[in-house]
Amino acid sequence: MKIEQAALFGAGSVGGSLLCRQRENLDKIKVIVHGARRERMEKEGLLTRGETFFPKIWEKGSYPDLLMVGLKNTQLKASIAELRDYVGPNTILMPLMNGISASEELREAFPENTVLTAVVYVDARKIGNELFCGETFLIQIGDAEEAVLEAIKEALLSWGISCQICADITRRQWRKWMINVGTNQVSAVLGATYGDFQQKEPVMQMALSAMSEVVAVAEAAGVDLHPADVTAAGESVHKWSPAGKCSMLQDVEAHRLTEVASFSGKLVELGKKYGVPTPVNETLYALIRAKEAMYS
């Protein structure tokens, strides 16, 4: 099995960084984009590291072997109908989004297709058409047949992306979600940079409290996550660039709707399902929704 044709739906910070990882990728990955966004893409391209990249557009009429979905979680449900035009009987779908819901939603929408679980690690942000990204770009994949996973890994490596096939992908996905639930949401509420987490104990403790509720829900759901993971997550934050900002804080500063429904919203929902209290995340959810309401 080999990935010959790949398409990207959503060229935001993650998808755009993947596309522009190396100039050769423009011949290997095409972008699905329409209307005014297509016009801007064709006119302005994507700017990164002083270079401008002009992606090729995937036209309707054929189906990619691999369709990577790089949307925000807030955009996925409304985009399912549009995605159907590009999903053939043999198309593999790979969501590149945060949280634990995207793969599940895509499997429900495309039950006959293979949908991977992917965990993405990249330091990237996008302002206008300009991408800012660090050197590290790792995608961990699982929840598919070995031949499919090997083909995806081969493709990612050829695009300059590090890739690991993980038998414990559910644990890895929940662990990253746990970190986002803590750092992203606290950052959004407090306006905290990574340096604030590193230097101000009350800020870090608030994040760790939110993460601990993820562990409690995970244990009730049978997911392999433990209190030691919270401790390790707190230690890992000290390795982040002090001036960096979580994506949710960037959304708040730009007055964009956040992915809070996929973080504390999803956790509170699961907490009720399993009878696990989540008061910290209930409070974070309410505060972030209030911030969004203040945009206008």
CSV table of C-alpha atoms in Angstrom, one decimal:
chain,number,residue,atom,x,y,z
A,1,MET,CA,0.0,0.0,0.0
A,2,LYS,CA,1.3,3.5,-0.9
A,3,ILE,CA,-0.2,7.0,-0.5
A,4,GLU,CA,0.0,8.5,-4.0
A,5,GLN,CA,-2.4,11.4,-3.6
A,6,ALA,CA,-3.0,13.4,-0.5
A,7,ALA,CA,-5.3,16.3,0.3
A,8,LEU,CA,-5.5,18.8,3.1
A,9,PHE,CA,-8.8,20.3,4.3
A,10,GLY,CA,-7.9,23.2,6.5
A,11,ALA,CA,-4.6,25.0,6.0
A,12,GLY,CA,-4.5,26.7,9.4
A,13,SER,CA,-1.4,26.7,11.7
A,14,VAL,CA,-1.0,22.9,11.8
A,15,GLY,CA,-2.1,22.1,8.3
A,16,GLY,CA,-0.3,25.0,6.8
A,17,SER,CA,2.9,24.1,8.6
A,18,LEU,CA,2.7,20.5,7.4
A,19,LEU,CA,2.1,21.7,3.8
A,20,CYS,CA,5.1,24.2,4.0
A,21,ARG,CA,7.5,21.9,5.8
A,22,GLN,CA,9.5,21.6,2.6
A,23,ARG,CA,8.9,23.0,-0.8
A,24,GLU,CA,8.6,19.5,-2.4
A,25,ASN,CA,5.3,19.0,-0.4
A,26,LEU,CA,3.5,21.3,-2.9
A,27,ASP,CA,3.8,18.6,-5.5
A,28,LYS,CA,2.5,15.9,-3.0
A,29,ILE,CA,-0.3,17.6,-1.1
A,30,LYS,CA,-3.1,19.6,-2.5
A,31,VAL,CA,-5.4,21.9,-0.5
A,32,ILE,CA,-9.2,21.8,-0.5
A,33,VAL,CA,-10.4,25.4,-0.4
A,34,HIS,CA,-13.3,27.4,-1.9
A,35,GLY,CA,-14.7,30.8,-2.5
A,36,ALA,CA,-12.9,33.8,-1.0
A,37,ARG,CA,-10.4,31.6,0.8
A,38,ARG,CA,-9.4,30.1,-2.5
A,39,GLU,CA,-8.9,33.5,-4.0
A,40,ARG,CA,-6.7,34.6,-1.1
A,41,MET,CA,-4.7,31.4,-1.3
A,42,GLU,CA,-4.1,31.7,-5.0
A,43,LYS,CA,-3.2,35.4,-4.6
A,44,GLU,CA,-1.2,35.5,-1.4
A,45,GLY,CA,-0.1,31.9,-0.8
A,46,LEU,CA,1.4,31.0,2.6
A,47,LEU,CA,4.4,32.9,3.9
A,48,THR,CA,6.9,31.1,6.2
A,49,ARG,CA,10.6,31.5,7.0
A,50,GLY,CA,10.8,34.3,4.4
A,51,GLU,CA,9.4,32.1,1.5
A,52,THR,CA,6.0,32.2,-0.1
A,53,PHE,CA,4.4,28.9,-0.9
A,54,PHE,CA,1.5,28.7,-3.4
A,55,PRO,CA,-0.3,25.4,-2.8
A,56,LYS,CA,-2.1,23.5,-5.5
A,57,ILE,CA,-5.9,23.2,-5.2
A,58,TRP,CA,-7.6,19.8,-5.1
A,59,GLU,CA,-10.5,19.9,-7.7
A,60,LYS,CA,-13.7,17.9,-7.3
A,61,GLY,CA,-14.0,14.8,-9.5
A,62,SER,CA,-11.4,12.5,-7.9
A,63,TYR,CA,-10.7,11.3,-4.4
A,64,PRO,CA,-7.4,11.4,-2.5
A,65,ASP,CA,-5.8,8.3,-0.9
A,66,LEU,CA,-5.3,10.3,2.3
A,67,LEU,CA,-7.5,13.2,3.4
A,68,MET,CA,-6.0,15.2,6.3
A,69,VAL,CA,-8.4,17.3,8.3
A,70,GLY,CA,-6.8,20.4,9.8
A,71,LEU,CA,-9.8,22.3,11.0
A,72,LYS,CA,-10.6,23.7,14.4
A,73,ASN,CA,-13.0,21.4,16.3
A,74,THR,CA,-15.5,24.2,16.2
A,75,GLN,CA,-15.6,23.9,12.4
A,76,LEU,CA,-15.8,20.1,12.0
A,77,LYS,CA,-19.5,19.4,12.3
A,78,ALA,CA,-20.5,22.1,9.8
A,79,SER,CA,-17.9,20.9,7.4
A,80,ILE,CA,-18.9,17.2,7.2
A,81,ALA,CA,-21.3,17.7,4.2
A,82,GLU,CA,-18.5,19.5,2.3
A,83,LEU,CA,-16.0,16.7,3.1
A,84,ARG,CA,-18.3,14.1,1.5
A,85,ASP,CA,-17.4,15.5,-1.9
A,86,TYR,CA,-13.8,14.4,-1.4
A,87,VAL,CA,-14.1,11.1,0.4
A,88,GLY,CA,-14.1,8.1,-1.9
A,89,PRO,CA,-14.6,4.4,-0.9
A,90,ASN,CA,-10.8,4.0,-0.3
A,91,THR,CA,-10.0,7.4,1.2
A,92,ILE,CA,-8.2,7.3,4.6
A,93,LEU,CA,-9.1,10.2,6.9
A,94,MET,CA,-6.6,11.6,9.4
A,95,PRO,CA,-7.7,14.4,11.7
A,96,LEU,CA,-5.0,16.7,12.9
A,97,MET,CA,-7.1,18.4,15.6
A,98,ASN,CA,-6.8,18.7,19.4
A,99,GLY,CA,-9.0,16.9,21.7
A,100,ILE,CA,-10.5,13.4,21.7
A,101,SER,CA,-13.7,13.9,19.6
A,102,ALA,CA,-12.6,14.4,16.0
A,103,SER,CA,-11.8,10.8,15.1
A,104,GLU,CA,-15.1,9.7,16.7
A,105,GLU,CA,-17.1,12.3,14.8
A,106,LEU,CA,-15.4,11.3,11.5
A,107,ARG,CA,-16.0,7.6,12.1
A,108,GLU,CA,-19.7,8.3,12.6
A,109,ALA,CA,-19.9,10.4,9.4
A,110,PHE,CA,-17.8,7.9,7.3
A,111,PRO,CA,-18.4,4.5,8.8
A,112,GLU,CA,-17.1,2.6,5.7
A,113,ASN,CA,-13.8,4.5,5.7
A,114,THR,CA,-10.6,4.1,7.7
A,115,VAL,CA,-10.2,6.9,10.2
A,116,LEU,CA,-6.9,7.1,12.1
A,117,THR,CA,-6.3,8.6,15.5
A,118,ALA,CA,-3.5,11.1,15.3
A,119,VAL,CA,-1.7,13.1,18.0
A,120,VAL,CA,0.1,16.1,16.6
A,121,TYR,CA,3.0,17.9,18.3
A,122,VAL,CA,4.0,21.2,16.6
A,123,ASP,CA,4.7,24.7,17.8
A,124,ALA,CA,2.9,26.7,15.2
A,125,ARG,CA,0.7,29.8,14.8
A,126,LYS,CA,-0.7,31.7,11.9
A,127,ILE,CA,-1.3,35.4,11.5
A,128,GLY,CA,-3.0,36.3,8.2
A,129,ASN,CA,-1.2,34.2,5.6
A,130,GLU,CA,2.0,34.0,7.6
A,131,LEU,CA,3.0,30.9,9.5
A,132,PHE,CA,5.4,30.8,12.4
A,133,CYS,CA,6.6,27.3,13.4
A,134,GLY,CA,9.4,25.7,15.3
A,135,GLU,CA,11.6,22.8,14.1
A,136,THR,CA,9.8,20.0,15.9
A,137,PHE,CA,6.9,18.4,14.1
A,138,LEU,CA,5.8,15.0,15.3
A,139,ILE,CA,2.6,13.0,14.5
A,140,GLN,CA,1.8,9.9,16.4
A,141,ILE,CA,-0.7,7.5,14.7
A,142,GLY,CA,-2.8,4.4,15.6
A,143,ASP,CA,-6.2,2.8,15.5
A,144,ALA,CA,-5.8,1.3,12.0
A,145,GLU,CA,-4.4,-1.8,10.2
A,146,GLU,CA,-0.7,-2.1,10.3
A,147,ALA,CA,-0.4,-1.7,6.5
A,148,VAL,CA,-2.3,1.5,6.6
A,149,LEU,CA,-0.2,2.9,9.4
A,150,GLU,CA,3.0,2.0,7.7
A,151,ALA,CA,1.9,3.7,4.5
A,152,ILE,CA,0.9,6.9,6.4
A,153,LYS,CA,4.2,6.9,8.2
A,154,GLU,CA,6.1,6.5,4.9
A,155,ALA,CA,4.2,9.5,3.5
A,156,LEU,CA,4.7,11.7,6.5
A,157,LEU,CA,8.4,11.0,6.6
A,158,SER,CA,8.7,11.9,2.9
A,159,TRP,CA,7.0,15.2,3.8
A,160,GLY,CA,9.6,16.0,6.4
A,161,ILE,CA,7.3,15.1,9.4
A,162,SER,CA,8.5,12.8,12.2
A,163,CYS,CA,6.0,9.9,12.7
A,164,GLN,CA,5.5,7.2,15.3
A,165,ILE,CA,3.1,4.3,15.2
A,166,CYS,CA,1.7,3.8,18.7
A,167,ALA,CA,-0.2,0.8,20.0
A,168,ASP,CA,-1.2,3.0,23.0
A,169,ILE,CA,-2.5,5.9,20.9
A,170,THR,CA,-5.7,6.3,23.1
A,171,ARG,CA,-3.5,7.0,26.1
A,172,ARG,CA,-1.3,9.4,24.2
A,173,GLN,CA,-4.4,11.2,22.8
A,174,TRP,CA,-5.9,11.6,26.3
A,175,ARG,CA,-2.5,12.7,27.7
A,176,LYS,CA,-2.2,15.5,25.2
A,177,TRP,CA,-5.9,16.4,25.8
A,178,MET,CA,-5.2,16.5,29.5
A,179,ILE,CA,-2.3,19.0,29.0
A,180,ASN,CA,-4.5,21.2,26.7
A,181,VAL,CA,-7.4,21.1,29.2
A,182,GLY,CA,-5.0,22.5,31.8
A,183,THR,CA,-2.7,24.9,30.0
A,184,ASN,CA,-4.8,26.1,27.1
A,185,GLN,CA,-7.9,27.0,29.3
A,186,VAL,CA,-6.0,28.6,32.2
A,187,SER,CA,-3.9,30.5,29.6
A,188,ALA,CA,-7.1,31.8,28.0
A,189,VAL,CA,-8.6,32.9,31.3
A,190,LEU,CA,-5.5,34.5,32.8
A,191,GLY,CA,-3.7,35.7,29.7
A,192,ALA,CA,-0.8,33.6,30.8
A,193,THR,CA,2.3,32.9,28.7
A,194,TYR,CA,4.3,29.7,29.1
A,195,GLY,CA,6.6,31.7,31.2
A,196,ASP,CA,3.8,32.5,33.6
A,197,PHE,CA,3.2,28.8,34.2
A,198,GLN,CA,6.9,28.3,34.8
A,199,GLN,CA,7.3,31.2,37.2
A,200,LYS,CA,4.0,31.7,39.0
A,201,GLU,CA,3.0,28.8,41.2
A,202,PRO,CA,-0.8,29.6,41.4
A,203,VAL,CA,-1.0,29.6,37.6
A,204,MET,CA,0.6,26.2,37.4
A,205,GLN,CA,-1.5,24.8,40.2
A,206,MET,CA,-4.7,25.9,38.5
A,207,ALA,CA,-3.6,24.0,35.4
A,208,LEU,CA,-2.7,20.9,37.3
A,209,SER,CA,-6.1,20.9,39.1
A,210,ALA,CA,-7.8,21.0,35.7
A,211,MET,CA,-5.6,18.1,34.5
A,212,SER,CA,-6.3,16.1,37.6
A,213,GLU,CA,-10.0,16.1,36.7
A,214,VAL,CA,-9.1,14.6,33.3
A,215,VAL,CA,-7.3,11.8,35.1
A,216,ALA,CA,-10.3,11.1,37.3
A,217,VAL,CA,-12.6,10.9,34.3
A,218,ALA,CA,-10.0,8.7,32.4
A,219,GLU,CA,-9.8,6.2,35.2
A,220,ALA,CA,-13.6,5.9,35.3
A,221,ALA,CA,-13.6,5.5,31.5
A,222,GLY,CA,-11.0,2.8,31.6
A,223,VAL,CA,-8.3,4.9,29.9
A,224,ASP,CA,-4.7,4.4,31.0
A,225,LEU,CA,-4.0,7.8,32.6
A,226,HIS,CA,-2.8,8.3,36.2
A,227,PRO,CA,-1.8,11.1,38.6
A,228,ALA,CA,1.8,10.6,37.7
A,229,ASP,CA,0.9,11.9,34.2
A,230,VAL,CA,-0.2,15.2,35.7
A,231,THR,CA,3.1,15.6,37.5
A,232,ALA,CA,5.1,14.8,34.3
A,233,ALA,CA,2.9,17.2,32.4
A,234,GLY,CA,3.7,20.0,34.8
A,235,GLU,CA,7.4,19.3,34.5
A,236,SER,CA,7.2,19.3,30.7
A,237,VAL,CA,5.8,22.8,30.7
A,238,HIS,CA,9.1,24.0,32.0
A,239,LYS,CA,10.7,23.0,28.7
A,240,TRP,CA,8.4,25.3,26.7
A,241,SER,CA,9.5,28.7,25.3
A,242,PRO,CA,8.7,31.2,28.1
A,243,ALA,CA,7.4,33.8,25.6
A,244,GLY,CA,5.1,31.2,23.9
A,245,LYS,CA,1.3,31.4,24.1
A,246,CYS,CA,-1.3,28.6,24.0
A,247,SER,CA,-3.6,28.5,20.9
A,248,MET,CA,-6.7,29.2,23.0
A,249,LEU,CA,-5.2,32.4,24.4
A,250,GLN,CA,-4.3,33.4,20.8
A,251,ASP,CA,-8.0,32.8,19.9
A,252,VAL,CA,-9.2,35.0,22.8
A,253,GLU,CA,-6.8,37.8,21.9
A,254,ALA,CA,-8.0,37.7,18.3
A,255,HIS,CA,-11.7,37.5,19.4
A,256,ARG,CA,-12.2,34.1,17.8
A,257,LEU,CA,-14.4,31.4,19.1
A,258,THR,CA,-12.4,28.9,21.1
A,259,GLU,CA,-12.3,25.1,21.3
A,260,VAL,CA,-13.6,25.1,24.9
A,261,ALA,CA,-16.4,22.8,24.0
A,262,SER,CA,-13.8,20.2,23.0
A,263,PHE,CA,-11.8,20.7,26.2
A,264,SER,CA,-13.8,21.4,29.4
A,265,GLY,CA,-17.1,21.0,27.6
A,266,LYS,CA,-16.3,17.4,26.6
A,267,LEU,CA,-14.8,16.7,30.0
A,268,VAL,CA,-17.8,17.9,31.9
A,269,GLU,CA,-20.0,15.8,29.6
A,270,LEU,CA,-17.9,12.7,30.3
A,271,GLY,CA,-17.8,13.5,34.0
A,272,LYS,CA,-21.6,13.5,34.2
A,273,LYS,CA,-21.7,10.2,32.2
A,274,TYR,CA,-19.3,8.5,34.6
A,275,GLY,CA,-20.4,10.2,37.8
A,276,VAL,CA,-17.1,12.1,38.3
A,277,PRO,CA,-17.2,15.7,39.6
A,278,THR,CA,-15.4,18.3,37.4
A,279,PRO,CA,-15.8,21.6,39.3
A,280,VAL,CA,-12.6,23.2,38.1
A,281,ASN,CA,-13.4,22.6,34.5
A,282,GLU,CA,-17.0,23.7,34.9
A,283,THR,CA,-15.7,27.0,36.2
A,284,LEU,CA,-13.1,27.3,33.3
A,285,TYR,CA,-15.8,26.5,30.8
A,286,ALA,CA,-18.1,29.3,32.2
A,287,LEU,CA,-15.3,31.8,32.3
A,288,ILE,CA,-14.2,31.2,28.7
A,289,ARG,CA,-17.7,31.3,27.4
A,290,ALA,CA,-18.1,34.6,29.2
A,291,LYS,CA,-14.9,35.9,27.6
A,292,GLU,CA,-16.3,35.0,24.2
A,293,ALA,CA,-19.6,36.8,25.0
A,294,MET,CA,-17.6,39.9,25.7
A,295,TYR,CA,-16.2,40.1,22.1
A,296,SER,CA,-19.1,42.2,20.9
